mmCIF file of C-alpha atoms in Angstrom:
data_model
loop_
_atom_site.group_PDB
_atom_site.id
_atom_site.type_symbol
_atom_site.label_atom_id
_atom_site.label_comp_id
_atom_site.label_asym_id
_atom_site.label_seq_id
_atom_site.Cartn_x
_atom_site.Cartn_y
_atom_site.Cartn_z
ATOM 1 C CA MET V 1 22.172 19.844 -5.254
ATOM 2 C CA PHE V 2 24.706 19.922 -2.260
ATOM 3 C CA LYS V 3 21.925 21.430 -0.242
ATOM 4 C CA ARG V 4 19.254 18.888 -1.250
ATOM 5 C CA THR V 5 21.481 16.249 -0.796
ATOM 6 C CA ARG V 6 22.126 17.317 2.934
ATOM 7 C CA GLU V 7 18.110 17.607 3.311
ATOM 8 C CA ASN V 8 17.769 13.694 1.767
ATOM 9 C CA ILE V 9 20.484 12.376 4.184
ATOM 10 C CA LYS V 10 18.909 14.062 7.077
ATOM 11 C CA ALA V 11 15.250 12.733 5.997
ATOM 12 C CA VAL V 12 16.807 9.104 5.577
ATOM 13 C CA LYS V 13 18.167 9.481 8.951
ATOM 14 C CA GLU V 14 14.841 10.418 10.643
ATOM 15 C CA ARG V 15 12.894 7.705 8.746
ATOM 16 C CA ASP V 16 15.197 4.691 8.661
ATOM 17 C CA PRO V 17 16.392 3.194 12.196
ATOM 18 C CA ALA V 18 19.117 1.275 10.218
ATOM 19 C CA ALA V 19 20.825 4.528 9.033
ATOM 20 C CA ARG V 20 23.392 5.342 11.460
ATOM 21 C CA ASN V 21 25.157 8.502 10.526
ATOM 22 C CA SER V 22 25.256 10.789 7.425
ATOM 23 C CA LEU V 23 28.698 9.248 5.948
ATOM 24 C CA GLU V 24 27.053 5.994 5.786
ATOM 25 C CA VAL V 25 23.759 7.018 4.151
ATOM 26 C CA LEU V 26 25.804 9.011 1.592
ATOM 27 C CA LEU V 27 28.001 5.957 0.868
ATOM 28 C CA CYS V 28 25.742 3.091 1.066
ATOM 29 C CA TYR V 29 22.190 4.457 0.044
ATOM 30 C CA PRO V 30 21.500 4.255 -3.319
ATOM 31 C CA GLY V 31 18.434 6.343 -3.222
ATOM 32 C CA ILE V 32 20.658 9.310 -2.177
ATOM 33 C CA TRP V 33 22.562 8.902 -5.530
ATOM 34 C CA ALA V 34 19.519 7.893 -7.556
ATOM 35 C CA ILE V 35 18.458 11.670 -6.644
ATOM 36 C CA MET V 36 21.746 13.241 -6.772
ATOM 37 C CA LEU V 37 22.303 12.275 -10.315
ATOM 38 C CA HIS V 38 18.718 13.227 -11.355
ATOM 39 C CA THR V 39 19.486 16.772 -10.388
ATOM 40 C CA PRO V 40 21.837 17.252 -13.203
ATOM 41 C CA ALA V 41 20.087 15.019 -15.612
ATOM 42 C CA HIS V 42 16.531 17.123 -15.039
ATOM 43 C CA TRP V 43 18.090 20.465 -15.308
ATOM 44 C CA LEU V 44 19.827 19.032 -18.844
ATOM 45 C CA TYR V 45 16.607 17.788 -19.940
ATOM 46 C CA GLU V 46 14.614 21.046 -18.982
ATOM 47 C CA HIS V 47 17.259 23.011 -21.315
ATOM 48 C CA ASN V 48 16.978 20.587 -24.401
ATOM 49 C CA CYS V 49 19.826 18.556 -23.789
ATOM 50 C CA LYS V 50 17.819 15.347 -23.647
ATOM 51 C CA LEU V 51 20.248 12.699 -25.097
ATOM 52 C CA LEU V 52 22.880 13.742 -22.556
ATOM 53 C CA ALA V 53 20.377 13.775 -19.686
ATOM 54 C CA ARG V 54 19.128 10.226 -20.577
ATOM 55 C CA ILE V 55 22.578 9.166 -20.698
ATOM 56 C CA ILE V 56 22.828 10.167 -16.990
ATOM 57 C CA SER V 57 19.940 8.685 -15.899
ATOM 58 C CA GLN V 58 20.832 5.462 -17.525
ATOM 59 C CA LEU V 59 24.386 5.283 -15.471
ATOM 60 C CA ALA V 60 22.085 6.226 -12.538
ATOM 61 C CA ARG V 61 19.923 3.275 -13.302
ATOM 62 C CA TRP V 62 22.954 1.338 -13.718
ATOM 63 C CA PHE V 63 24.489 2.025 -10.396
ATOM 64 C CA THR V 64 21.582 2.050 -8.238
ATOM 65 C CA GLY V 65 18.833 -0.268 -9.641
ATOM 66 C CA ILE V 66 16.255 3.007 -9.533
ATOM 67 C CA GLU V 67 15.076 4.088 -13.198
ATOM 68 C CA ILE V 68 14.110 7.874 -12.911
ATOM 69 C CA HIS V 69 13.392 9.604 -16.219
ATOM 70 C CA PRO V 70 15.095 12.879 -16.410
ATOM 71 C CA GLY V 71 11.688 14.610 -17.167
ATOM 72 C CA ALA V 72 10.249 13.693 -13.809
ATOM 73 C CA LYS V 73 10.054 16.178 -11.093
ATOM 74 C CA ILE V 74 11.179 15.211 -7.386
ATOM 75 C CA GLY V 75 10.386 17.124 -4.560
ATOM 76 C CA ARG V 76 12.760 18.082 -1.588
ATOM 77 C CA ARG V 77 13.391 15.349 1.266
ATOM 78 C CA CYS V 78 12.530 12.615 -0.719
ATOM 79 C CA MET V 79 13.511 8.958 0.503
ATOM 80 C CA ILE V 80 13.814 6.252 -1.539
ATOM 81 C CA ASP V 81 14.751 3.371 0.444
ATOM 82 C CA HIS V 82 16.706 0.444 -0.950
ATOM 83 C CA GLY V 83 15.438 1.358 -4.189
ATOM 84 C CA MET V 84 16.065 -1.817 -6.609
ATOM 85 C CA ALA V 85 13.318 -1.640 -9.567
ATOM 86 C CA VAL V 86 11.748 1.589 -8.666
ATOM 87 C CA ILE V 87 10.714 3.486 -11.820
ATOM 88 C CA ILE V 88 9.460 6.963 -12.245
ATOM 89 C CA GLY V 89 8.056 7.906 -15.483
ATOM 90 C CA GLU V 90 8.953 10.977 -17.288
ATOM 91 C CA THR V 91 5.543 13.432 -16.648
ATOM 92 C CA ALA V 92 5.682 12.075 -13.149
ATOM 93 C CA GLU V 93 6.059 14.470 -10.297
ATOM 94 C CA VAL V 94 6.740 13.624 -6.856
ATOM 95 C CA GLY V 95 6.012 16.139 -3.795
ATOM 96 C CA ASP V 96 8.120 17.152 -0.789
ATOM 97 C CA ASP V 97 8.785 14.395 2.277
ATOM 98 C CA CYS V 98 7.445 11.527 0.536
ATOM 99 C CA THR V 99 8.873 7.909 0.833
ATOM 100 C CA ILE V 100 9.134 5.443 -1.833
ATOM 101 C CA TYR V 101 10.250 1.714 -1.388
ATOM 102 C CA GLN V 102 11.544 -0.746 -3.519
ATOM 103 C CA GLY V 103 9.267 -2.014 -6.482
ATOM 104 C CA VAL V 104 7.385 0.897 -6.864
ATOM 105 C CA THR V 105 6.281 2.139 -9.896
ATOM 106 C CA LEU V 106 5.150 5.648 -10.869
ATOM 107 C CA GLY V 107 3.587 4.880 -14.696
ATOM 108 C CA GLY V 108 1.542 5.351 -17.501
ATOM 109 C CA THR V 109 -1.273 3.152 -18.877
ATOM 110 C CA GLY V 110 -0.584 3.374 -22.642
ATOM 111 C CA LYS V 111 0.793 5.169 -25.802
ATOM 112 C CA ASP V 112 -0.803 8.501 -24.938
ATOM 113 C CA THR V 113 1.328 11.835 -25.076
ATOM 114 C CA GLY V 114 1.407 14.487 -22.975
ATOM 115 C CA LYS V 115 0.568 14.057 -19.036
ATOM 116 C CA ARG V 116 0.518 10.125 -18.444
ATOM 117 C CA HIS V 117 2.088 9.691 -15.416
ATOM 118 C CA PRO V 118 0.737 10.374 -11.665
ATOM 119 C CA THR V 119 1.205 13.652 -9.533
ATOM 120 C CA ILE V 120 1.959 12.649 -6.071
ATOM 121 C CA GLY V 121 1.630 15.167 -3.414
ATOM 122 C CA ASN V 122 3.299 15.792 -0.236
ATOM 123 C CA ARG V 123 4.199 13.377 2.688
ATOM 124 C CA VAL V 124 2.790 10.229 0.539
ATOM 125 C CA LEU V 125 4.040 6.932 1.858
ATOM 126 C CA ILE V 126 4.351 4.191 -1.116
ATOM 127 C CA SER V 127 4.952 0.902 0.255
ATOM 128 C CA THR V 128 6.868 -2.087 -1.614
ATOM 129 C CA GLY V 129 5.886 -3.041 -4.709
ATOM 130 C CA ALA V 130 3.053 -0.317 -5.547
ATOM 131 C CA LYS V 131 1.974 0.729 -8.761
ATOM 132 C CA VAL V 132 0.429 3.900 -9.218
ATOM 133 C CA LEU V 133 -0.486 4.066 -13.121
ATOM 134 C CA GLY V 134 -2.184 7.035 -14.889
ATOM 135 C CA PRO V 135 -2.260 10.823 -15.177
ATOM 136 C CA PHE V 136 -4.255 11.646 -11.596
ATOM 137 C CA LYS V 137 -3.112 13.310 -8.363
ATOM 138 C CA VAL V 138 -2.193 11.163 -5.067
ATOM 139 C CA GLU V 139 -3.237 14.000 -2.837
ATOM 140 C CA ASP V 140 -1.163 14.818 0.414
ATOM 141 C CA ASP V 141 -0.791 12.436 3.438
ATOM 142 C CA VAL V 142 -1.851 9.178 1.533
ATOM 143 C CA LYS V 143 -0.642 5.763 2.681
ATOM 144 C CA ILE V 144 -0.380 3.020 -0.299
ATOM 145 C CA GLY V 145 -0.242 -0.457 0.850
ATOM 146 C CA ALA V 146 2.262 -2.919 -0.524
ATOM 147 C CA GLY V 147 1.415 -4.435 -3.778
ATOM 148 C CA SER V 148 -1.355 -2.040 -4.542
ATOM 149 C CA VAL V 149 -2.301 -0.816 -7.920
ATOM 150 C CA VAL V 150 -3.650 2.749 -8.074
ATOM 151 C CA LEU V 151 -5.753 3.563 -11.028
ATOM 152 C CA ARG V 152 -7.566 6.839 -10.054
ATOM 153 C CA PRO V 153 -7.171 9.783 -7.783
ATOM 154 C CA VAL V 154 -6.718 9.262 -4.310
ATOM 155 C CA PRO V 155 -7.753 12.163 -1.928
ATOM 156 C CA ALA V 156 -5.723 13.381 0.707
ATOM 157 C CA GLY V 157 -5.020 11.904 4.441
ATOM 158 C CA CYS V 158 -6.785 8.240 2.889
ATOM 159 C CA THR V 159 -5.265 4.701 3.216
ATOM 160 C CA VAL V 160 -5.102 2.708 -0.304
ATOM 161 C CA VAL V 161 -4.746 -1.163 -0.450
ATOM 162 C CA GLY V 162 -5.687 -3.883 -2.868
ATOM 163 C CA ILE V 163 -5.818 -4.691 -6.750
ATOM 164 C CA PRO V 164 -7.213 -2.258 -7.809
ATOM 165 C CA GLY V 165 -6.308 0.140 -5.151
ATOM 166 C CA THR V 166 -9.472 0.744 -2.787
ATOM 167 C CA ILE V 167 -9.561 3.443 0.015
ATOM 168 C CA VAL V 168 -9.906 1.530 3.179
ATOM 169 C CA ARG V 169 -9.570 4.410 5.617
ATOM 170 C CA ARG V 170 -9.751 8.146 5.584
ATOM 171 C CA ASN V 171 -7.889 10.520 7.912
ATOM 172 C CA GLY V 172 -6.282 7.606 9.164
ATOM 173 C CA HIS V 173 -2.512 7.172 10.802
ATOM 174 C CA PRO V 174 0.227 9.732 9.800
ATOM 175 C CA THR V 175 2.501 8.720 7.107
ATOM 176 C CA ASP V 176 5.532 9.567 8.962
ATOM 177 C CA ASP V 177 5.065 6.765 11.324
ATOM 178 C CA MET V 178 6.241 4.506 8.106
ATOM 179 C CA ASP V 179 3.665 1.794 9.089
ATOM 180 C CA GLN V 180 3.074 -0.551 6.178
ATOM 181 C CA VAL V 181 1.359 -3.211 8.104
ATOM 182 C CA ASP V 182 -1.828 -1.973 9.619
ATOM 183 C CA MET V 183 -3.645 -1.415 6.423
ATOM 184 C CA PRO V 184 -6.703 -3.725 6.452
ATOM 185 C CA ASP V 185 -7.684 -5.639 3.170
ATOM 186 C CA PRO V 186 -11.281 -4.755 2.139
ATOM 187 C CA VAL V 187 -11.331 -7.987 0.126
ATOM 188 C CA ALA V 188 -10.863 -10.055 3.173
ATOM 189 C CA VAL V 189 -13.220 -8.146 5.217
ATOM 190 C CA GLU V 190 -16.201 -8.645 2.860
ATOM 191 C CA LEU V 191 -15.278 -12.570 2.714
ATOM 192 C CA GLU V 192 -15.078 -12.835 6.326
ATOM 193 C CA CYS V 193 -18.239 -10.984 6.827
ATOM 194 C CA LEU V 194 -19.758 -13.269 4.003
ATOM 195 C CA ARG V 195 -18.320 -16.387 5.790
ATOM 196 C CA ARG V 196 -19.562 -15.366 9.060
ATOM 197 C CA ARG V 197 -23.174 -14.978 7.709
ATOM 198 C CA VAL V 198 -23.322 -18.204 5.740
ATOM 199 C CA VAL V 199 -22.340 -20.079 9.387
ATOM 200 C CA GLU V 200 -25.206 -17.930 11.000
ATOM 201 C CA LEU V 201 -27.678 -19.215 8.239
ATOM 202 C CA GLU V 202 -26.442 -22.846 8.542
ATOM 203 C CA ALA V 203 -27.299 -22.891 12.214
ATOM 204 C CA LEU V 204 -30.589 -21.193 11.876
ATOM 205 C CA LEU V 205 -31.394 -23.895 9.175
ATOM 206 C CA SER V 206 -30.373 -26.331 11.540
ATOM 207 C CA ARG V 207 -32.203 -24.973 14.543
ATOM 208 C CA GLU V 208 -35.637 -24.689 12.436
ATOM 209 C CA PHE V 209 -35.861 -27.850 10.198
ATOM 210 C CA GLY V 210 -32.845 -30.101 11.988
ATOM 211 C CA ARG V 211 -29.620 -31.035 11.458
ATOM 212 C CA GLU V 212 -30.370 -33.231 8.010
ATOM 213 C CA ALA V 213 -31.387 -30.408 6.151
ATOM 214 C CA VAL V 214 -27.610 -28.995 6.193
ATOM 215 C CA LYS V 215 -25.828 -30.714 4.070
ATOM 216 C CA ARG V 216 -22.326 -32.102 5.262
ATOM 217 C CA CYS V 217 -19.300 -31.818 3.171
ATOM 218 C CA GLU V 218 -16.537 -34.555 2.624
ATOM 219 C CA LYS V 219 -14.229 -35.755 5.590
ATOM 220 C CA ASP V 220 -11.393 -33.602 4.410
ATOM 221 C CA CYS V 221 -13.513 -30.431 4.471
ATOM 222 C CA GLN V 222 -12.532 -27.693 6.686
ATOM 223 C CA TYR V 223 -15.648 -26.727 7.805
ATOM 224 C CA GLU V 224 -15.049 -27.692 11.633
ATOM 225 C CA ASP V 225 -11.680 -25.639 11.241
ATOM 226 C CA ILE V 226 -13.435 -22.770 10.132
ATOM 227 C CA VAL V 227 -16.247 -22.984 12.586
ATOM 228 C CA ARG V 228 -13.994 -23.166 15.523
ATOM 229 C CA GLU V 229 -11.604 -20.217 13.911
ATOM 230 C CA ILE V 230 -14.327 -17.957 13.674
ATOM 231 C CA ASN V 231 -15.715 -19.026 17.038
ATOM 232 C CA ASN V 232 -12.591 -17.808 18.600
ATOM 233 C CA GLN V 233 -12.047 -14.715 16.369
ATOM 234 C CA VAL V 234 -13.644 -11.266 16.744
ATOM 235 C CA TYR V 235 -12.454 -9.602 13.334
ATOM 236 C CA GLU V 236 -12.763 -5.755 13.886
ATOM 237 C CA GLU V 237 -14.684 -4.409 11.313
ATOM 238 C CA ARG V 238 -15.021 -0.963 12.589
ATOM 239 C CA GLN V 239 -11.171 -0.519 13.112
ATOM 240 C CA SER V 240 -10.526 -1.632 9.455
ATOM 241 C CA GLY V 241 -12.991 0.857 8.301
ATOM 242 C CA HIS V 242 -15.871 -1.647 7.100
ATOM 243 C CA ASP V 243 -19.429 -0.630 8.282
ATOM 244 C CA CYS V 244 -21.400 -3.926 8.255
ATOM 245 C CA THR V 245 -24.413 -2.105 9.917
ATOM 246 C CA GLU V 246 -26.901 -5.021 9.865
ATOM 247 C CA CYS V 247 -24.279 -7.391 11.513
ATOM 248 C CA ASP V 248 -23.680 -4.679 14.487
ATOM 249 C CA GLU V 249 -27.347 -4.176 14.745
ATOM 250 C CA MET V 250 -28.219 -7.869 15.412
ATOM 251 C CA ASP V 251 -24.898 -8.648 17.241
ATOM 252 C CA CYS V 252 -24.617 -11.066 14.440
ATOM 253 C CA GLY V 253 -25.225 -13.717 16.976
ATOM 254 C CA ILE V 254 -22.470 -16.114 15.612
ATOM 255 C CA ARG V 255 -21.136 -17.131 18.474
ATOM 256 C CA GLU V 256 -24.128 -18.432 20.412
ATOM 257 C CA LEU V 257 -25.008 -20.297 17.519
ATOM 258 C CA MET V 258 -21.724 -21.709 16.495
ATOM 259 C CA LYS V 259 -21.584 -23.048 20.407
ATOM 260 C CA GLU V 260 -24.606 -24.997 20.375
ATOM 261 C CA MET V 261 -23.654 -26.233 16.858
ATOM 262 C CA GLU V 262 -20.374 -27.507 18.483
ATOM 263 C CA GLU V 263 -22.300 -28.787 21.512
ATOM 264 C CA GLU V 264 -24.502 -30.580 19.163
ATOM 265 C CA ARG V 265 -21.661 -32.274 17.617
#
């Protein structure tokens, strides 16, 4: 237990810029204490002292705000940062060098018996508020975006965001960069693409049949602002993992069409 605690403290110092020294990490980081108390609780649970193991886990929950079932398996150098409201279920397994932020749930999806919680691979980053629900495997080097709900297996090296979780990048940035921001939203990408195509279609309609063919909205419509925003914005579909082949081949022509529309106005 003491060796693993030293490893966990070192992992926190490497990944958290706010960690200044080992003593501060030991005294002030609830994730360290949650894992320390989980170690004897898990040993007792494995040796059929389940009540005492549950009592220890509940004491850890009361002191740290982190609830780890004593039956869960936690790997080495796992960092639970802040940790409030983290829940790890009975049959969950967490690999080595993982990072778990506050509000994460590794839970089940019903009343099934047996294996009902996820298995997390090595070097996985699970961002704030993410939920991984079900008896499936999240492979190594995966990033899960903040607030995502993952309900199916995730291959190695992927980035997952959204509800339900969608793979938006394969073999992307390494998880040790601790980046929780550069994770594109696939729904936003699709909406942006659709919005651009609608504006293009309206411009073509106006060119072919005249401006009267395009029905205008009420005075409080945001159409003008949307046109201006699109005209000044280049949405990087390629960088976000989106592949809009048709738009790439045609180059969309949106900028020129919208400039013409604004000049007409």
